[in-house]
């Protein structure tokens, strides 16, 4: 026992801490970039080729793609048990094989393993005074702070929020450029030829050798501006022109496509992503310590602080679970003392708690589990179970001891008498969790940890009850005769005697009307099933984590500056909200796409004890008031506590509209959107489809172009260099302080603002005279609209849609409405369909899997009990207690207004194991009395009252063990409460009904038993 406790404590100290179990989602992301390419070009020339290459990989379940201007992200999802490293290598090989089909200007694809669980656990914010240029802030964040934070133990990765790549900017003045009869191609050629440092080798002498370097790279904007433009249209320029004569060279940043602010102040966020299995809370502490060290050595004008720290909620939640664990143990101790009336007996029973609970940490540690909601909840609810075996064993030994037997004899005979029941009940609990362990999907992974935790704890409690409890009783048992008993034990014995006599009288009456009793109980169970339709059904209940995500979308085509203005209005609104503590704003690069008309704000609320409104109320109010304040903008909120159950965004309602015709998909999506809004079951209905992006089309007139000697290549390059802006490859870069940065060429800001700037571009002809031709003489410049973002699913265009469930509405009802409306809107057998995805699919899979696990668990329990009782009938008698536990759980959830969710279903599964214990005690001891010569009726009247006390003790202990979790105290209470309430209700009702219904069923089935034949020697 001491060894289990000592090594369990060591394992506990070494285990990681996390909110949820660490689950590896086998997801591969391929990031693609082709500067300035239109979404349609990215789709056909890049995305379709790579999708075709990866489609045949083994284990691939889904390929989704998001395509925007110049950027595409392809996400490959594999089966949950697929080796992610093998998948990464296979994707890499397939893309390499198809590389000759891809555009030469495409950046090398960036292939990474992506886990939705790999979200930053905290953000470190770097801000700077206004006199510090933005590019210096970016360089300091990327090259100094990120490196320092990356070395912290437990840190797996650091993401940069609001980071814009530093560049050396070459801002071309086209008027000056054309004054010297130059084009952007001349500038491009000059920089490529002059900004280069080529390997030069070494000089070797007989005794020494010396390295040679040709310092051809300019290391400052001033030196860079001295680069001479030596050619004009490929021919020699006999009057070389310095670059600074036609361009302004500055150290700066790439084109501004992202803005980041914390509490209204420009900042760069460093998101800390922990390693899998590491202690999130400990990582958070180490990061905070490192930030304090870094703060003392910061350059003047910089400020750094830890903000948006989710580890505080994790720490508080785990601390609350540990407190619940301790409180459950204390309450269980009190109940045991009240029933046993002796501290020596109580302590004997309570030894089962540290042995089982602390000892379980050894197995959890070697299984690689963390201290998370599922493992700690399993242990806190198991406290009431692990004492059951010790209670049964001790109560039976005490009963034999009070018959006048010696301690040793009472321990031997009492233990032998109860051993079968103890083993049967423990194996029955394990049998329930056996199917749970084999559940599919991410929810199955969560349940796997929960099932292993409870199973290990109950088997350790069985080991303790069968070995250590009888051993301690043989040496230290104290149970005096009645005259020597204390007041408490005399009072409890008298109470239990009266209760047993009353129970026997009621049982006698019930056995006389056994048919009616069974019929009434069945009717009660059937009636309780009606409650299922009244309960709200959801994957998980929302938690008040004092953090939610606010998304605002402006009209398609809105510039980042105009979007920024809108977000400043939102920030001004948030400042005035009494519940809001901080807010972190990111504008642009929406969902990792080249989209600047949308952004998100992480809204951090004050601690619940410092505000009156709940988080969901604040979210509803913010959404409502901002929608009124900005009626032409789209405003959405998202509860981040509902994420992490799928590889997608984590909205409770997620589905994809698929079909052969893109335009019809768009039309159908708008109809479905409007109909869903009318149901009132969901809110924040959102879609990735964004059309109406203004486009300028440049259509070459090939006849005119040929006549004037202007090629399409020349036209495209001039537009790309001056209007879109281009960077050089890695051979031509700008060195600074030991790092290298891109060089980006583009026309001045005021020279790429409208269509006229394009028409006025001059193109050099190829006729040999080098004449400059206005672009509008060789091509037509028109305007139109096109898609800003294209989404694809399995190589077809698709429209993903998302929504939140409205307050006090059911996720199941909302999903049913989605499918019903889909059937109404989409033509039958037309190739158009709705595919439920993400968390919505996880919800359905979880409930289907749990129902399957319950049914299979009952079947496994029957087989186990049949082998233990050597009977086909007695297991049925034992299992009649199960429906009543469901009745009790449903009634309790209904009365307390709780939902039927993943956590309440966990309680139901645990109930399947708990309530069988009482039935096994009754049936096993009744069988023993029949073996002693009593008929079934008499055996029931003799056995049931004797087993009343241990049944009540174990049931009350289980209920009290669940009370702390049911009180909804502290962070994370929303997940603990439904589980505990279902256990309290189920155990209460099932215990009451089991005491009467199981004997009645036993009596009815006794007539069907076949007498055992004696073996013939």
PDB file of N, CA, C and O in Angstrom, residues 290-356:
ATOM      1  N   UNK A 290      10.389  33.992 -17.571  1.00  0.00           N
ATOM      2  CA  UNK A 290      11.285  34.415 -18.638  1.00  0.00           C
ATOM      3  C   UNK A 290      10.958  35.837 -19.090  1.00  0.00           C
ATOM      4  O   UNK A 290      11.869  36.647 -19.354  1.00  0.00           O
ATOM      5  N   UNK A 291       9.681  36.161 -19.156  1.00  0.00           N
ATOM      6  CA  UNK A 291       9.267  37.506 -19.552  1.00  0.00           C
ATOM      7  C   UNK A 291       9.785  38.532 -18.546  1.00  0.00           C
ATOM      8  O   UNK A 291      10.244  39.620 -18.923  1.00  0.00           O
ATOM      9  N   UNK A 292       9.726  38.193 -17.275  1.00  0.00           N
ATOM     10  CA  UNK A 292      10.245  39.103 -16.247  1.00  0.00           C
ATOM     11  C   UNK A 292      11.758  39.318 -16.417  1.00  0.00           C
ATOM     12  O   UNK A 292      12.267  40.427 -16.208  1.00  0.00           O
ATOM     13  N   UNK A 293      12.468  38.241 -16.792  1.00  0.00           N
ATOM     14  CA  UNK A 293      13.907  38.380 -17.022  1.00  0.00           C
ATOM     15  C   UNK A 293      14.178  39.243 -18.258  1.00  0.00           C
ATOM     16  O   UNK A 293      15.048  40.115 -18.245  1.00  0.00           O
ATOM     17  N   UNK A 294      13.409  38.978 -19.317  1.00  0.00           N
ATOM     18  CA  UNK A 294      13.613  39.714 -20.569  1.00  0.00           C
ATOM     19  C   UNK A 294      13.273  41.182 -20.387  1.00  0.00           C
ATOM     20  O   UNK A 294      13.940  42.066 -20.959  1.00  0.00           O
ATOM     21  N   UNK A 295      12.258  41.470 -19.577  1.00  0.00           N
ATOM     22  CA  UNK A 295      11.814  42.854 -19.392  1.00  0.00           C
ATOM     23  C   UNK A 295      12.957  43.740 -18.885  1.00  0.00           C
ATOM     24  O   UNK A 295      13.064  44.915 -19.258  1.00  0.00           O
ATOM     25  N   UNK A 296      13.806  43.184 -18.049  1.00  0.00           N
ATOM     26  CA  UNK A 296      14.898  43.995 -17.483  1.00  0.00           C
ATOM     27  C   UNK A 296      15.964  44.320 -18.518  1.00  0.00           C
ATOM     28  O   UNK A 296      16.776  45.238 -18.320  1.00  0.00           O
ATOM     29  N   UNK A 297      15.998  43.559 -19.617  1.00  0.00           N
ATOM     30  CA  UNK A 297      17.031  43.797 -20.635  1.00  0.00           C
ATOM     31  C   UNK A 297      16.444  44.288 -21.952  1.00  0.00           C
ATOM     32  O   UNK A 297      17.136  44.268 -22.977  1.00  0.00           O
ATOM     33  N   UNK A 298      15.198  44.726 -21.948  1.00  0.00           N
ATOM     34  CA  UNK A 298      14.561  45.212 -23.167  1.00  0.00           C
ATOM     35  C   UNK A 298      15.243  46.481 -23.683  1.00  0.00           C
ATOM     36  O   UNK A 298      15.743  47.292 -22.897  1.00  0.00           O
ATOM     37  N   UNK A 299      15.241  46.627 -24.986  1.00  0.00           N
ATOM     38  CA  UNK A 299      15.750  47.866 -25.569  1.00  0.00           C
ATOM     39  C   UNK A 299      14.839  49.024 -25.175  1.00  0.00           C
ATOM     40  O   UNK A 299      13.636  48.832 -24.945  1.00  0.00           O
ATOM     41  N   UNK A 300      15.365  50.220 -25.091  1.00  0.00           N
ATOM     42  CA  UNK A 300      14.532  51.379 -24.715  1.00  0.00           C
ATOM     43  C   UNK A 300      13.361  51.559 -25.664  1.00  0.00           C
ATOM     44  O   UNK A 300      13.497  51.415 -26.888  1.00  0.00           O
ATOM     45  N   UNK A 301      12.196  51.837 -25.104  1.00  0.00           N
ATOM     46  CA  UNK A 301      11.001  52.075 -25.901  1.00  0.00           C
ATOM     47  C   UNK A 301      10.136  50.860 -26.118  1.00  0.00           C
ATOM     48  O   UNK A 301       9.015  50.972 -26.627  1.00  0.00           O
ATOM     49  N   UNK A 302      10.637  49.669 -25.746  1.00  0.00           N
ATOM     50  CA  UNK A 302       9.851  48.436 -25.903  1.00  0.00           C
ATOM     51  C   UNK A 302       9.219  48.045 -24.580  1.00  0.00           C
ATOM     52  O   UNK A 302       9.767  48.282 -23.495  1.00  0.00           O
ATOM     53  N   UNK A 303       8.056  47.395 -24.679  1.00  0.00           N
ATOM     54  CA  UNK A 303       7.334  46.945 -23.485  1.00  0.00           C
ATOM     55  C   UNK A 303       6.808  45.538 -23.749  1.00  0.00           C
ATOM     56  O   UNK A 303       6.324  45.232 -24.848  1.00  0.00           O
ATOM     57  N   UNK A 304       6.904  44.672 -22.757  1.00  0.00           N
ATOM     58  CA  UNK A 304       6.497  43.281 -22.926  1.00  0.00           C
ATOM     59  C   UNK A 304       5.726  42.823 -21.697  1.00  0.00           C
ATOM     60  O   UNK A 304       6.045  43.219 -20.569  1.00  0.00           O
ATOM     61  N   UNK A 305       4.696  42.039 -21.924  1.00  0.00           N
ATOM     62  CA  UNK A 305       3.903  41.538 -20.806  1.00  0.00           C
ATOM     63  C   UNK A 305       3.131  40.302 -21.256  1.00  0.00           C
ATOM     64  O   UNK A 305       2.874  40.102 -22.441  1.00  0.00           O
ATOM     65  N   UNK A 306       2.800  39.471 -20.282  1.00  0.00           N
ATOM     66  CA  UNK A 306       1.984  38.277 -20.545  1.00  0.00           C
ATOM     67  C   UNK A 306       0.516  38.675 -20.496  1.00  0.00           C
ATOM     68  O   UNK A 306       0.041  39.217 -19.504  1.00  0.00           O
ATOM     69  N   UNK A 307      -0.186  38.399 -21.576  1.00  0.00           N
ATOM     70  CA  UNK A 307      -1.612  38.697 -21.643  1.00  0.00           C
ATOM     71  C   UNK A 307      -2.334  37.482 -22.214  1.00  0.00           C
ATOM     72  O   UNK A 307      -1.725  36.579 -22.763  1.00  0.00           O
ATOM     73  N   UNK A 308      -3.617  37.455 -22.090  1.00  0.00           N
ATOM     74  CA  UNK A 308      -4.449  36.384 -22.626  1.00  0.00           C
ATOM     75  C   UNK A 308      -3.905  35.011 -22.197  1.00  0.00           C
ATOM     76  O   UNK A 308      -3.516  34.175 -23.008  1.00  0.00           O
ATOM     77  N   UNK A 309      -3.852  34.809 -20.909  1.00  0.00           N
ATOM     78  CA  UNK A 309      -3.257  33.608 -20.322  1.00  0.00           C
ATOM     79  C   UNK A 309      -4.342  32.576 -20.017  1.00  0.00           C
ATOM     80  O   UNK A 309      -5.057  32.687 -19.026  1.00  0.00           O
ATOM     81  N   UNK A 310      -4.465  31.566 -20.901  1.00  0.00           N
ATOM     82  CA  UNK A 310      -5.476  30.527 -20.665  1.00  0.00           C
ATOM     83  C   UNK A 310      -5.032  29.529 -19.606  1.00  0.00           C
ATOM     84  O   UNK A 310      -5.841  28.745 -19.118  1.00  0.00           O
ATOM     85  N   UNK A 311      -3.750  29.537 -19.249  1.00  0.00           N
ATOM     86  CA  UNK A 311      -3.292  28.588 -18.237  1.00  0.00           C
ATOM     87  C   UNK A 311      -3.876  28.909 -16.869  1.00  0.00           C
ATOM     88  O   UNK A 311      -3.942  28.032 -16.013  1.00  0.00           O
ATOM     89  N   UNK A 312      -4.308  30.150 -16.676  1.00  0.00           N
ATOM     90  CA  UNK A 312      -4.938  30.485 -15.400  1.00  0.00           C
ATOM     91  C   UNK A 312      -6.241  29.715 -15.238  1.00  0.00           C
ATOM     92  O   UNK A 312      -6.520  29.163 -14.169  1.00  0.00           O
ATOM     93  N   UNK A 313      -7.036  29.668 -16.316  1.00  0.00           N
ATOM     94  CA  UNK A 313      -8.285  28.897 -16.229  1.00  0.00           C
ATOM     95  C   UNK A 313      -7.981  27.417 -16.044  1.00  0.00           C
ATOM     96  O   UNK A 313      -8.638  26.726 -15.262  1.00  0.00           O
ATOM     97  N   UNK A 314      -6.966  26.928 -16.780  1.00  0.00           N
ATOM     98  CA  UNK A 314      -6.597  25.512 -16.638  1.00  0.00           C
ATOM     99  C   UNK A 314      -6.157  25.231 -15.211  1.00  0.00           C
ATOM    100  O   UNK A 314      -6.573  24.250 -14.596  1.00  0.00           O
ATOM    101  N   UNK A 315      -5.303  26.115 -14.674  1.00  0.00           N
ATOM    102  CA  UNK A 315      -4.810  25.940 -13.307  1.00  0.00           C
ATOM    103  C   UNK A 315      -5.960  25.979 -12.302  1.00  0.00           C
ATOM    104  O   UNK A 315      -6.055  25.125 -11.420  1.00  0.00           O
ATOM    105  N   UNK A 316      -6.834  26.986 -12.456  1.00  0.00           N
ATOM    106  CA  UNK A 316      -7.968  27.097 -11.532  1.00  0.00           C
ATOM    107  C   UNK A 316      -8.902  25.900 -11.660  1.00  0.00           C
ATOM    108  O   UNK A 316      -9.419  25.393 -10.660  1.00  0.00           O
ATOM    109  N   UNK A 317      -9.111  25.445 -12.907  1.00  0.00           N
ATOM    110  CA  UNK A 317     -10.009  24.317 -13.136  1.00  0.00           C
ATOM    111  C   UNK A 317      -9.442  23.032 -12.531  1.00  0.00           C
ATOM    112  O   UNK A 317     -10.152  22.280 -11.863  1.00  0.00           O
ATOM    113  N   UNK A 318      -8.144  22.787 -12.767  1.00  0.00           N
ATOM    114  CA  UNK A 318      -7.511  21.587 -12.216  1.00  0.00           C
ATOM    115  C   UNK A 318      -7.441  21.680 -10.697  1.00  0.00           C
ATOM    116  O   UNK A 318      -7.656  20.692  -9.985  1.00  0.00           O
ATOM    117  N   UNK A 319      -7.149  22.878 -10.189  1.00  0.00           N
ATOM    118  CA  UNK A 319      -7.140  23.069  -8.734  1.00  0.00           C
ATOM    119  C   UNK A 319      -8.523  22.773  -8.152  1.00  0.00           C
ATOM    120  O   UNK A 319      -8.638  22.150  -7.088  1.00  0.00           O
ATOM    121  N   UNK A 320      -9.556  23.224  -8.862  1.00  0.00           N
ATOM    122  CA  UNK A 320     -10.921  22.968  -8.395  1.00  0.00           C
ATOM    123  C   UNK A 320     -11.227  21.470  -8.426  1.00  0.00           C
ATOM    124  O   UNK A 320     -11.896  20.944  -7.540  1.00  0.00           O
ATOM    125  N   UNK A 321     -10.726  20.783  -9.448  1.00  0.00           N
ATOM    126  CA  UNK A 321     -10.925  19.337  -9.521  1.00  0.00           C
ATOM    127  C   UNK A 321     -10.186  18.626  -8.386  1.00  0.00           C
ATOM    128  O   UNK A 321     -10.709  17.674  -7.788  1.00  0.00           O
ATOM    129  N   UNK A 322      -8.965  19.086  -8.096  1.00  0.00           N
ATOM    130  CA  UNK A 322      -8.228  18.507  -6.977  1.00  0.00           C
ATOM    131  C   UNK A 322      -8.951  18.760  -5.663  1.00  0.00           C
ATOM    132  O   UNK A 322      -9.015  17.886  -4.787  1.00  0.00           O
ATOM    133  N   UNK A 323      -9.509  19.983  -5.517  1.00  0.00           N
ATOM    134  CA  UNK A 323     -10.279  20.298  -4.314  1.00  0.00           C
ATOM    135  C   UNK A 323     -11.524  19.417  -4.231  1.00  0.00           C
ATOM    136  O   UNK A 323     -11.887  18.925  -3.155  1.00  0.00           O
ATOM    137  N   UNK A 324     -12.176  19.223  -5.398  1.00  0.00           N
ATOM    138  CA  UNK A 324     -13.347  18.347  -5.441  1.00  0.00           C
ATOM    139  C   UNK A 324     -12.967  16.931  -5.031  1.00  0.00           C
ATOM    140  O   UNK A 324     -13.702  16.254  -4.312  1.00  0.00           O
ATOM    141  N   UNK A 325     -11.810  16.493  -5.494  1.00  0.00           N
ATOM    142  CA  UNK A 325     -11.307  15.164  -5.133  1.00  0.00           C
ATOM    143  C   UNK A 325     -11.137  15.051  -3.626  1.00  0.00           C
ATOM    144  O   UNK A 325     -11.580  14.073  -3.001  1.00  0.00           O
ATOM    145  N   UNK A 326     -10.532  16.058  -3.018  1.00  0.00           N
ATOM    146  CA  UNK A 326     -10.300  16.049  -1.578  1.00  0.00           C
ATOM    147  C   UNK A 326     -11.613  16.142  -0.811  1.00  0.00           C
ATOM    148  O   UNK A 326     -11.836  15.408   0.172  1.00  0.00           O
ATOM    149  N   UNK A 327     -12.500  17.040  -1.253  1.00  0.00           N
ATOM    150  CA  UNK A 327     -13.778  17.205  -0.566  1.00  0.00           C
ATOM    151  C   UNK A 327     -14.618  15.941  -0.665  1.00  0.00           C
ATOM    152  O   UNK A 327     -15.301  15.557   0.301  1.00  0.00           O
ATOM    153  N   UNK A 328     -14.567  15.284  -1.817  1.00  0.00           N
ATOM    154  CA  UNK A 328     -15.296  14.028  -1.971  1.00  0.00           C
ATOM    155  C   UNK A 328     -14.771  12.989  -0.990  1.00  0.00           C
ATOM    156  O   UNK A 328     -15.549  12.234  -0.389  1.00  0.00           O
ATOM    157  N   UNK A 329     -13.457  12.946  -0.824  1.00  0.00           N
ATOM    158  CA  UNK A 329     -12.867  12.000   0.120  1.00  0.00           C
ATOM    159  C   UNK A 329     -13.309  12.302   1.557  1.00  0.00           C
ATOM    160  O   UNK A 329     -13.623  11.391   2.335  1.00  0.00           O
ATOM    161  N   UNK A 330     -13.358  13.594   1.898  1.00  0.00           N
ATOM    162  CA  UNK A 330     -13.771  13.980   3.259  1.00  0.00           C
ATOM    163  C   UNK A 330     -15.232  13.607   3.511  1.00  0.00           C
ATOM    164  O   UNK A 330     -15.582  13.031   4.546  1.00  0.00           O
ATOM    165  N   UNK A 331     -16.097  13.952   2.562  1.00  0.00           N
ATOM    166  CA  UNK A 331     -17.517  13.631   2.725  1.00  0.00           C
ATOM    167  C   UNK A 331     -17.740  12.126   2.790  1.00  0.00           C
ATOM    168  O   UNK A 331     -18.570  11.642   3.576  1.00  0.00           O
ATOM    169  N   UNK A 332     -17.012  11.385   1.975  1.00  0.00           N
ATOM    170  CA  UNK A 332     -17.112   9.927   2.017  1.00  0.00           C
ATOM    171  C   UNK A 332     -16.668   9.405   3.377  1.00  0.00           C
ATOM    172  O   UNK A 332     -17.265   8.468   3.927  1.00  0.00           O
ATOM    173  N   UNK A 333     -15.624  10.014   3.932  1.00  0.00           N
ATOM    174  CA  UNK A 333     -15.150   9.621   5.266  1.00  0.00           C
ATOM    175  C   UNK A 333     -16.231   9.830   6.317  1.00  0.00           C
ATOM    176  O   UNK A 333     -16.458   8.976   7.191  1.00  0.00           O
ATOM    177  N   UNK A 334     -16.895  10.970   6.240  1.00  0.00           N
ATOM    178  CA  UNK A 334     -17.956  11.269   7.209  1.00  0.00           C
ATOM    179  C   UNK A 334     -19.080  10.246   7.109  1.00  0.00           C
ATOM    180  O   UNK A 334     -19.578   9.750   8.129  1.00  0.00           O
ATOM    181  N   UNK A 335     -19.475   9.913   5.892  1.00  0.00           N
ATOM    182  CA  UNK A 335     -20.551   8.939   5.709  1.00  0.00           C
ATOM    183  C   UNK A 335     -20.141   7.579   6.258  1.00  0.00           C
ATOM    184  O   UNK A 335     -20.921   6.905   6.946  1.00  0.00           O
ATOM    185  N   UNK A 336     -18.919   7.173   5.946  1.00  0.00           N
ATOM    186  CA  UNK A 336     -18.442   5.885   6.458  1.00  0.00           C
ATOM    187  C   UNK A 336     -18.432   5.882   7.986  1.00  0.00           C
ATOM    188  O   UNK A 336     -18.814   4.890   8.624  1.00  0.00           O
ATOM    189  N   UNK A 337     -18.014   6.987   8.595  1.00  0.00           N
ATOM    190  CA  UNK A 337     -17.989   7.054  10.061  1.00  0.00           C
ATOM    191  C   UNK A 337     -19.400   6.979  10.648  1.00  0.00           C
ATOM    192  O   UNK A 337     -19.637   6.302  11.644  1.00  0.00           O
ATOM    193  N   UNK A 338     -20.342   7.670  10.008  1.00  0.00           N
ATOM    194  CA  UNK A 338     -21.722   7.644  10.498  1.00  0.00           C
ATOM    195  C   UNK A 338     -22.298   6.233  10.432  1.00  0.00           C
ATOM    196  O   UNK A 338     -23.039   5.809  11.333  1.00  0.00           O
ATOM    197  N   UNK A 339     -21.970   5.502   9.393  1.00  0.00           N
ATOM    198  CA  UNK A 339     -22.513   4.152   9.256  1.00  0.00           C
ATOM    199  C   UNK A 339     -21.772   3.148  10.122  1.00  0.00           C
ATOM    200  O   UNK A 339     -22.375   2.219  10.663  1.00  0.00           O
ATOM    201  N   UNK A 340     -20.442   3.327  10.254  1.00  0.00           N
ATOM    202  CA  UNK A 340     -19.654   2.343  10.993  1.00  0.00           C
ATOM    203  C   UNK A 340     -19.553   2.672  12.471  1.00  0.00           C
ATOM    204  O   UNK A 340     -19.380   1.782  13.303  1.00  0.00           O
ATOM    205  N   UNK A 341     -19.630   3.984  12.802  1.00  0.00           N
ATOM    206  CA  UNK A 341     -19.627   4.393  14.208  1.00  0.00           C
ATOM    207  C   UNK A 341     -18.293   4.239  14.892  1.00  0.00           C
ATOM    208  O   UNK A 341     -18.203   4.359  16.109  1.00  0.00           O
ATOM    209  N   UNK A 342     -17.236   3.939  14.143  1.00  0.00           N
ATOM    210  CA  UNK A 342     -15.927   3.718  14.744  1.00  0.00           C
ATOM    211  C   UNK A 342     -14.864   4.300  13.827  1.00  0.00           C
ATOM    212  O   UNK A 342     -14.855   4.022  12.625  1.00  0.00           O
ATOM    213  N   UNK A 343     -13.963   5.114  14.423  1.00  0.00           N
ATOM    214  CA  UNK A 343     -12.918   5.700  13.608  1.00  0.00           C
ATOM    215  C   UNK A 343     -11.934   4.649  13.117  1.00  0.00           C
ATOM    216  O   UNK A 343     -11.385   4.760  12.016  1.00  0.00           O
ATOM    217  N   UNK A 344     -11.703   3.607  13.907  1.00  0.00           N
ATOM    218  CA  UNK A 344     -10.779   2.564  13.460  1.00  0.00           C
ATOM    219  C   UNK A 344     -11.327   1.858  12.229  1.00  0.00           C
ATOM    220  O   UNK A 344     -10.597   1.592  11.269  1.00  0.00           O
ATOM    221  N   UNK A 345     -12.632   1.573  12.240  1.00  0.00           N
ATOM    222  CA  UNK A 345     -13.246   0.922  11.078  1.00  0.00           C
ATOM    223  C   UNK A 345     -13.286   1.882   9.893  1.00  0.00           C
ATOM    224  O   UNK A 345     -13.067   1.488   8.740  1.00  0.00           O
ATOM    225  N   UNK A 346     -13.590   3.151  10.193  1.00  0.00           N
ATOM    226  CA  UNK A 346     -13.648   4.137   9.120  1.00  0.00           C
ATOM    227  C   UNK A 346     -12.296   4.299   8.440  1.00  0.00           C
ATOM    228  O   UNK A 346     -12.194   4.319   7.205  1.00  0.00           O
ATOM    229  N   UNK A 347     -11.234   4.397   9.257  1.00  0.00           N
ATOM    230  CA  UNK A 347      -9.895   4.549   8.689  1.00  0.00           C
ATOM    231  C   UNK A 347      -9.523   3.316   7.878  1.00  0.00           C
ATOM    232  O   UNK A 347      -8.882   3.415   6.817  1.00  0.00           O
ATOM    233  N   UNK A 348      -9.944   2.159   8.367  1.00  0.00           N
ATOM    234  CA  UNK A 348      -9.683   0.929   7.619  1.00  0.00           C
ATOM    235  C   UNK A 348     -10.281   1.000   6.219  1.00  0.00           C
ATOM    236  O   UNK A 348      -9.652   0.612   5.233  1.00  0.00           O
ATOM    237  N   UNK A 349     -11.511   1.543   6.122  1.00  0.00           N
ATOM    238  CA  UNK A 349     -12.161   1.684   4.825  1.00  0.00           C
ATOM    239  C   UNK A 349     -11.470   2.767   3.996  1.00  0.00           C
ATOM    240  O   UNK A 349     -11.245   2.604   2.791  1.00  0.00           O
ATOM    241  N   UNK A 350     -11.135   3.866   4.656  1.00  0.00           N
ATOM    242  CA  UNK A 350     -10.604   5.012   3.922  1.00  0.00           C
ATOM    243  C   UNK A 350      -9.214   4.769   3.354  1.00  0.00           C
ATOM    244  O   UNK A 350      -8.761   5.522   2.494  1.00  0.00           O
ATOM    245  N   UNK A 351      -8.527   3.733   3.837  1.00  0.00           N
ATOM    246  CA  UNK A 351      -7.242   3.394   3.230  1.00  0.00           C
ATOM    247  C   UNK A 351      -7.408   3.049   1.756  1.00  0.00           C
ATOM    248  O   UNK A 351      -6.457   3.129   0.975  1.00  0.00           O
ATOM    249  N   UNK A 352      -8.617   2.681   1.384  1.00  0.00           N
ATOM    250  CA  UNK A 352      -8.868   2.339  -0.018  1.00  0.00           C
ATOM    251  C   UNK A 352      -8.728   3.557  -0.921  1.00  0.00           C
ATOM    252  O   UNK A 352      -8.403   3.418  -2.106  1.00  0.00           O
ATOM    253  N   UNK A 353      -8.988   4.765  -0.384  1.00  0.00           N
ATOM    254  CA  UNK A 353      -8.961   5.967  -1.217  1.00  0.00           C
ATOM    255  C   UNK A 353      -7.544   6.299  -1.683  1.00  0.00           C
ATOM    256  O   UNK A 353      -7.298   6.395  -2.888  1.00  0.00           O
ATOM    257  N   UNK A 354      -6.571   6.484  -0.771  1.00  0.00           N
ATOM    258  CA  UNK A 354      -5.225   6.787  -1.286  1.00  0.00           C
ATOM    259  C   UNK A 354      -4.618   5.636  -2.071  1.00  0.00           C
ATOM    260  O   UNK A 354      -3.898   5.855  -3.055  1.00  0.00           O
ATOM    261  N   UNK A 355      -4.925   4.413  -1.639  1.00  0.00           N
ATOM    262  CA  UNK A 355      -4.372   3.264  -2.366  1.00  0.00           C
ATOM    263  C   UNK A 355      -4.860   3.238  -3.806  1.00  0.00           C
ATOM    264  O   UNK A 355      -4.084   3.016  -4.742  1.00  0.00           O
ATOM    265  N   UNK A 356      -6.154   3.471  -3.984  1.00  0.00           N
ATOM    266  CA  UNK A 356      -6.741   3.378  -5.321  1.00  0.00           C
ATOM    267  C   UNK A 356      -6.514   4.648  -6.130  1.00  0.00           C
ATOM    268  O   UNK A 356      -6.111   4.581  -7.298  1.00  0.00           O
TER     269      UNK A 356
END
